Every structure is written in structure tokens, then in C-alpha cells.
Coordinates of C-alpha atoms in Angstrom, one line a residue:
X1 CA 6.2 5.3 21.5
X2 CA 8.9 2.8 22.3
X3 CA 9.8 1.7 18.8
X4 CA 12.9 3.4 17.3
X5 CA 12.3 4.8 13.8
X6 CA 15.6 5.2 11.9
X7 CA 16.3 6.4 8.4
X8 CA 18.7 3.9 6.7
X9 CA 21.5 6.6 6.3
X10 CA 21.3 7.1 10.1
X11 CA 21.3 3.5 11.1
X12 CA 24.3 2.4 13.2
X13 CA 25.8 -1.1 12.6
X14 CA 24.8 -3.6 15.3
X15 CA 23.8 -7.2 15.2
X16 CA 20.2 -7.4 14.0
X17 CA 17.5 -9.9 13.2
X18 CA 16.0 -8.1 10.2
X19 CA 12.6 -8.6 8.5
X20 CA 12.4 -7.0 5.1
X21 CA 9.4 -5.9 3.1
X22 CA 7.1 -3.1 2.1
X23 CA 4.5 -4.5 4.6
X24 CA 1.5 -2.4 3.5
X25 CA -1.3 -3.5 5.8
X26 CA 1.0 -5.5 8.1
X27 CA -1.3 -8.5 7.4
X28 CA -1.0 -12.0 8.7
X29 CA 1.6 -12.9 6.0
X30 CA 3.7 -9.9 6.9
X31 CA 3.3 -10.7 10.6
X32 CA 4.7 -14.2 9.9
X33 CA 7.8 -12.7 8.3
X34 CA 8.2 -10.2 11.2
X35 CA 7.9 -12.8 13.9
X36 CA 11.1 -13.0 15.9
X37 CA 12.7 -10.0 14.3
X38 CA 14.0 -7.1 16.4
X39 CA 14.3 -4.8 13.3
X40 CA 12.0 -4.2 10.4
X41 CA 13.5 -2.8 7.2
X42 CA 10.9 -1.2 5.0
X43 CA 10.6 1.4 2.1
X44 CA 9.0 4.8 2.0
X45 CA 7.5 5.8 -0.3
X46 CA 6.1 2.6 -1.8
X47 CA 8.6 1.5 -4.5
X48 CA 5.9 1.5 -7.3
X49 CA 5.4 5.2 -6.6
X50 CA 8.9 5.8 -7.9
X51 CA 9.2 3.0 -10.5
X52 CA 5.8 2.9 -12.0
X53 CA 3.6 5.8 -10.6
X54 CA 0.6 4.9 -12.8
X55 CA 0.6 1.4 -11.2
X56 CA 0.9 2.6 -7.6
X57 CA -1.8 1.0 -5.5
X58 CA -3.9 2.8 -3.0
X59 CA -2.2 2.0 0.3
X60 CA -3.9 0.1 3.1
X61 CA -2.4 2.2 5.8
X62 CA -0.4 5.4 6.1
X63 CA 3.2 5.2 7.5
X64 CA 2.3 6.2 11.1
X65 CA -0.4 3.5 11.4
X66 CA 2.0 0.9 9.9
X67 CA 4.6 2.0 12.5
X68 CA 2.2 1.5 15.3
X69 CA 1.1 -1.9 14.2
X70 CA 4.7 -3.1 13.8
X71 CA 5.5 -1.7 17.2
X72 CA 2.6 -3.8 18.6
X73 CA 4.4 -6.9 17.3
X74 CA 7.2 -6.3 19.7
X75 CA 9.7 -4.9 17.1
X76 CA 12.4 -2.7 18.6
X77 CA 13.4 -0.7 15.5
X78 CA 11.9 0.3 12.2
X79 CA 14.6 1.2 9.6
X80 CA 13.2 3.1 6.7
X81 CA 14.8 3.2 3.3
X82 CA 14.0 6.5 1.5
X83 CA 13.2 4.9 -1.8
X84 CA 14.1 7.0 -4.8
X85 CA 15.4 6.3 -8.3
X86 CA 19.0 6.2 -7.2
X87 CA 18.3 3.5 -4.6
X88 CA 16.2 1.7 -7.2
X89 CA 19.2 1.3 -9.4
X90 CA 21.2 -0.6 -6.8
X91 CA 21.9 -4.2 -7.7
X92 CA 20.8 -7.1 -5.5
X93 CA 24.4 -7.9 -4.4
X94 CA 25.0 -4.2 -3.6
X95 CA 21.8 -4.3 -1.4
X96 CA 23.2 -7.3 0.5
X97 CA 26.7 -5.9 0.9
X98 CA 25.9 -2.3 1.6
X99 CA 22.6 -2.4 3.4
X100 CA 22.3 -5.8 5.1
X101 CA 25.9 -6.4 6.0
X102 CA 27.7 -3.1 6.1
X103 CA 24.9 -0.8 7.4
X104 CA 22.8 -3.2 9.5
X105 CA 25.2 -6.0 10.4
X106 CA 22.3 -8.5 9.9
X107 CA 22.7 -11.9 11.6
X108 CA 19.3 -13.2 10.5
X109 CA 17.2 -12.0 7.5
X110 CA 13.5 -12.9 7.2
X111 CA 11.6 -12.5 4.0
X112 CA 8.5 -13.8 2.3
X113 CA 8.9 -16.5 -0.3
X114 CA 7.8 -14.0 -3.0
X115 CA 10.2 -11.3 -1.9
X116 CA 12.3 -9.7 -4.7
X117 CA 14.9 -7.0 -4.4
X118 CA 17.6 -5.0 -6.2
X119 CA 17.5 -3.4 -9.7
X120 CA 15.1 -5.2 -12.0
X121 CA 14.1 -7.4 -9.1
X122 CA 17.2 -9.6 -9.7
X123 CA 17.4 -10.7 -6.0
X124 CA 15.3 -13.4 -4.5
X125 CA 15.3 -15.5 -1.3
X126 CA 17.7 -18.1 -2.9
X127 CA 20.3 -15.4 -3.3
X128 CA 20.0 -14.5 0.4
X129 CA 20.1 -18.2 1.4
X130 CA 23.4 -18.6 -0.5
X131 CA 25.1 -16.1 1.9
X132 CA 27.0 -17.4 4.9
X133 CA 27.2 -14.1 6.8
X134 CA 23.7 -14.4 8.0
X135 CA 20.9 -16.9 8.5
X136 CA 18.0 -16.6 6.0
X137 CA 14.5 -17.4 7.1
X138 CA 12.1 -17.7 4.1
X139 CA 8.4 -17.6 5.2
X140 CA 5.8 -19.4 3.1
X141 CA 2.7 -17.4 2.0
X142 CA -0.2 -17.5 4.4
X143 CA -3.7 -18.6 3.5
X144 CA -7.0 -17.4 5.0
X145 CA -10.3 -18.8 3.8
X146 CA -8.5 -20.9 1.2
X147 CA -6.8 -18.0 -0.5
X148 CA -3.4 -16.4 -0.2
X149 CA -3.3 -13.3 2.0
X150 CA -2.0 -10.4 0.1
X151 CA -2.2 -6.6 0.2
X152 CA -4.0 -6.7 -3.2
X153 CA -6.7 -9.0 -1.9
X154 CA -7.2 -6.8 1.2
X155 CA -7.5 -3.6 -0.8
X156 CA -10.3 -5.3 -2.9
X157 CA -12.1 -6.5 0.2
X158 CA -11.9 -3.1 1.9
X159 CA -13.1 -1.3 -1.3
X160 CA -16.1 -3.7 -1.4
X161 CA -17.0 -3.0 2.2
X162 CA -16.1 -6.6 3.2
X163 CA -14.8 -5.8 6.6
X164 CA -15.0 -9.2 8.2
X165 CA -12.8 -11.1 5.6
X166 CA -10.5 -8.1 5.5
X167 CA -10.1 -8.4 9.3
X168 CA -9.4 -12.1 9.1
X169 CA -6.5 -11.3 6.6
X170 CA -5.2 -8.4 8.6
X171 CA -5.5 -10.0 12.0
X172 CA -7.2 -6.8 13.2
X173 CA -9.9 -4.3 12.0
X174 CA -9.0 -2.2 9.0
X175 CA -8.2 1.4 10.1
X176 CA -8.3 4.9 8.7
X177 CA -6.8 7.9 10.3
X178 CA -7.2 11.6 9.6
X179 CA -7.7 15.1 11.0
X180 CA -11.2 16.0 12.0
X181 CA -12.4 18.8 9.8
X182 CA -15.4 21.1 10.0
X183 CA -18.4 19.7 8.1
X184 CA -21.7 21.3 7.2
X185 CA -23.1 20.7 10.7
X186 CA -26.0 18.6 9.3
X187 CA -25.3 15.7 11.6
X188 CA -25.6 18.0 14.6
X189 CA -28.9 19.4 13.3
X190 CA -30.2 15.8 13.0
X191 CA -29.1 14.9 16.5
X192 CA -26.0 12.9 15.5
X193 CA -23.0 15.2 15.6
X194 CA -20.2 13.6 13.6
X195 CA -16.4 13.9 13.4
X196 CA -15.6 14.2 9.8
X197 CA -12.5 13.1 8.0
X198 CA -11.7 13.8 4.3
X199 CA -10.1 10.6 2.9
X200 CA -6.6 10.7 1.6
X201 CA -6.8 9.9 -2.1
X202 CA -3.6 7.8 -1.8
X203 CA -5.3 5.4 0.7
X204 CA -7.9 2.8 0.2
X205 CA -11.2 3.4 2.0
X206 CA -14.2 1.2 2.7
X207 CA -17.0 1.1 0.1
X208 CA -19.8 3.6 0.6
X209 CA -22.1 2.6 3.4
X210 CA -22.7 2.6 7.1
X211 CA -20.4 0.7 9.5
X212 CA -20.0 -0.3 13.1
X213 CA -16.6 0.8 14.2
X214 CA -14.4 1.9 17.1
X215 CA -13.1 5.5 17.0
X216 CA -10.1 5.9 19.3
X217 CA -11.5 2.9 21.2
X218 CA -15.0 4.2 21.5
X219 CA -18.0 2.4 19.8
X220 CA -19.1 4.4 16.8
X221 CA -21.4 4.4 13.8
X222 CA -19.6 5.6 10.6
X223 CA -21.0 6.7 7.3
X224 CA -18.6 6.5 4.3
X225 CA -20.0 8.3 1.2
X226 CA -21.5 11.4 -0.3
X227 CA -24.7 11.8 1.8
X228 CA -27.1 11.4 -1.1
X229 CA -30.2 12.7 0.8
X230 CA -28.6 16.1 0.7
X231 CA -26.9 18.1 -2.1
X232 CA -23.7 19.1 -0.3
X233 CA -21.3 18.8 -3.2
X234 CA -18.5 18.1 -0.7
X235 CA -17.4 14.7 -2.1
X236 CA -16.7 11.6 0.0
X237 CA -16.5 12.0 3.7
X238 CA -15.9 9.6 6.6
X239 CA -18.5 10.7 9.1
X240 CA -18.1 9.2 12.6
X241 CA -20.7 9.4 15.3
X242 CA -19.2 8.4 18.7
X243 CA -21.8 6.6 20.6
X244 CA -22.6 7.9 24.1
X245 CA -19.8 10.3 24.0
X246 CA -19.8 14.0 23.1
X247 CA -16.4 15.7 22.6
X248 CA -15.1 18.5 20.4
X249 CA -12.7 16.7 18.1
X250 CA -12.0 19.5 15.5
X251 CA -8.4 19.6 14.6
X252 CA -7.5 16.4 16.3
X253 CA -6.4 13.2 14.6
X254 CA -9.0 10.4 14.8
X255 CA -8.3 6.7 14.2
X256 CA -11.3 4.7 13.1
X257 CA -11.3 0.8 13.2
X258 CA -14.0 -0.7 11.0
X259 CA -15.7 -3.8 12.4
X260 CA -18.7 -4.6 10.2
X261 CA -20.7 -3.1 7.3
X262 CA -24.3 -2.5 8.4
X263 CA -25.9 -1.4 5.2
X264 CA -25.2 0.4 1.9
X265 CA -25.6 4.2 1.5
X266 CA -28.9 5.3 0.1
X267 CA -31.1 8.4 -0.3
X268 CA -34.2 9.0 1.8
X269 CA -37.3 10.8 0.7
X270 CA -37.6 12.9 3.8
X271 CA -35.3 13.9 6.7
X272 CA -37.4 12.2 9.4
X273 CA -37.0 8.8 7.6
X274 CA -33.3 9.4 7.6
X275 CA -33.3 10.2 11.3
X276 CA -35.2 7.1 12.1
X277 CA -32.7 5.0 10.1
X278 CA -29.8 6.7 11.9
X279 CA -31.3 5.7 15.2
X280 CA -31.5 2.1 13.9
X281 CA -27.9 2.3 12.7
X282 CA -26.6 3.5 16.1
X283 CA -28.4 0.6 17.8
X284 CA -27.0 -1.9 15.3
X285 CA -23.5 -0.4 15.8
X286 CA -23.8 -0.6 19.6
X287 CA -24.9 -4.3 19.3
X288 CA -22.0 -5.2 17.0
X289 CA -19.4 -3.4 19.0
X290 CA -20.6 -4.9 22.3
X291 CA -20.2 -8.4 20.9
X292 CA -16.9 -7.8 19.0
X293 CA -14.0 -9.9 20.2
X294 CA -10.8 -8.0 19.8
X295 CA -8.0 -10.1 18.4

């Protein structure tokens, strides 16, 4: 990993071009803000988790995935503000003076046009533009399919299983990541051994169904759901069958990139009918993955 990850208290002053935002999902709008910046300044945890816990959204991606996506944009440094109630009480002018100027020595600051900062969201792009110590770059909202790209919109698309429009907003397939855990071995018994991930409840996951995906770059068929044909009682799992590859993945971290929803999850009257459908799912997933054009 070449990107440098720094907690704000440990950041050393140096001239920086800084892009600021929560950047959950690092979607096309976020990427427009980050373009040309050598440093991204972000917050962890999500500010709403501290200010209004009941209103905290399910995140599109965990921090380590966000870090990797930002690194892929050519950013040199990711500076993380440990967001807590004390920091939340800082005024907008204090944020400019203490963080942007004193701590980061910002020479250019990039934000989205709807960016707000400081206690009670008093700061806005106009306040940044009024400062002469750095150049301010205010980036207009980005539209895809006639609608503004936003983290809220992407969460709704993912939860509905709408992988293609979500991908158009993200600029890349939606991803989940998690440790592979031991399942009930039923997939192996059916001839389709799966790597199972228990979803993190703080993260959005695709709606129940079967998907074509890539798992660590390998074509895969993925079931998200509760396996209604069987009474397992285990709750929601993300079950990933790696096509044409057998490997013991228990205990490893697996990253799954969802390409297309193939069908909804349903119960089958007998096991053989389920097996036949799984064969069709795998062939459909192979076809989709073979024709998928990576962005």
C-alpha cells in the first residue's frame, strides 16, 4: 500500500492540495472533488454516528475499502479526523485556522458545492472562498441518468439490488468485504462450496438474491439472503461460489464486487430443483463476468 494514512493529530505541516469530505462510497461526485488533490481529509467515524446516532446511515464501504479506492485515484495521503463530540464543537473558523492552515498548511482546498463544516454546520464553500491563504475549488454536483449522484441514492440502489445503476454512480462495482466463516457446509454437499461472509450490520448490503460478481478478481456466483429452501436459522449470509476455482478461504478476508443481479431469492420444493437452478446461476454468472467491461 503506497498511500500514507495519517491521523490528524499526527499530521506534519507541509504544502498540500486538500480534498475534504466524508466520501462514503467514493462515488463519481466524490471523485470529482478529489481530482488533482494530493491529500484527502476525511472523518472517522461518520459524523452522524456522533451527532445523531439514530440517523446514522448504513455505510456504503468500510474504511479500509474507502482507503483503497482513494489510493486508486492517485492520492498520496489520507488524513483522518477522529470525529468525536469535542471536535464536533469546533467552529468553522477554528476548523479553517487550526486544521487547514496550522495543521495541514493547505494551499488548495477542494469541496463539493453542498459541503458544510464546523459546529452547527456554520461553514460553507463561500467561507472557504473568502480566504486568501489558499485557493478554493468548489465542485458542482455530478448527475448520472438525470439524477444527482449521492451516497443516499447509492444506498437505496444497492439495497434494491440495482447493481448496474449503482455501478454507474460509483464508477465501479459495489463491493463488500469480510472474513470467511464456517457455514453449515450445505453448499459443499450440493456441489457448490461457498465462502460465507456474515454482513456487518453497519454496512449496506445488496437486496436478497443471486448475483454475478468477482471475488478477489475471480468470477463468482453470490447468494445474498437466508436460504429459504432450508431452515438454517443463521440469518443473512453472503455466500460466494468461486467459479472454476477451489481454495480453502476460511479465516481469510474476501472482497466481493457485485456486477449484476441474476434473480431474486426463492424457496424450492426439492433439493434437486435447487441444484439445477444453481447450475443455471453459475452459467449466467460466467456469461455476465465474461462480458463485463471493467471501468
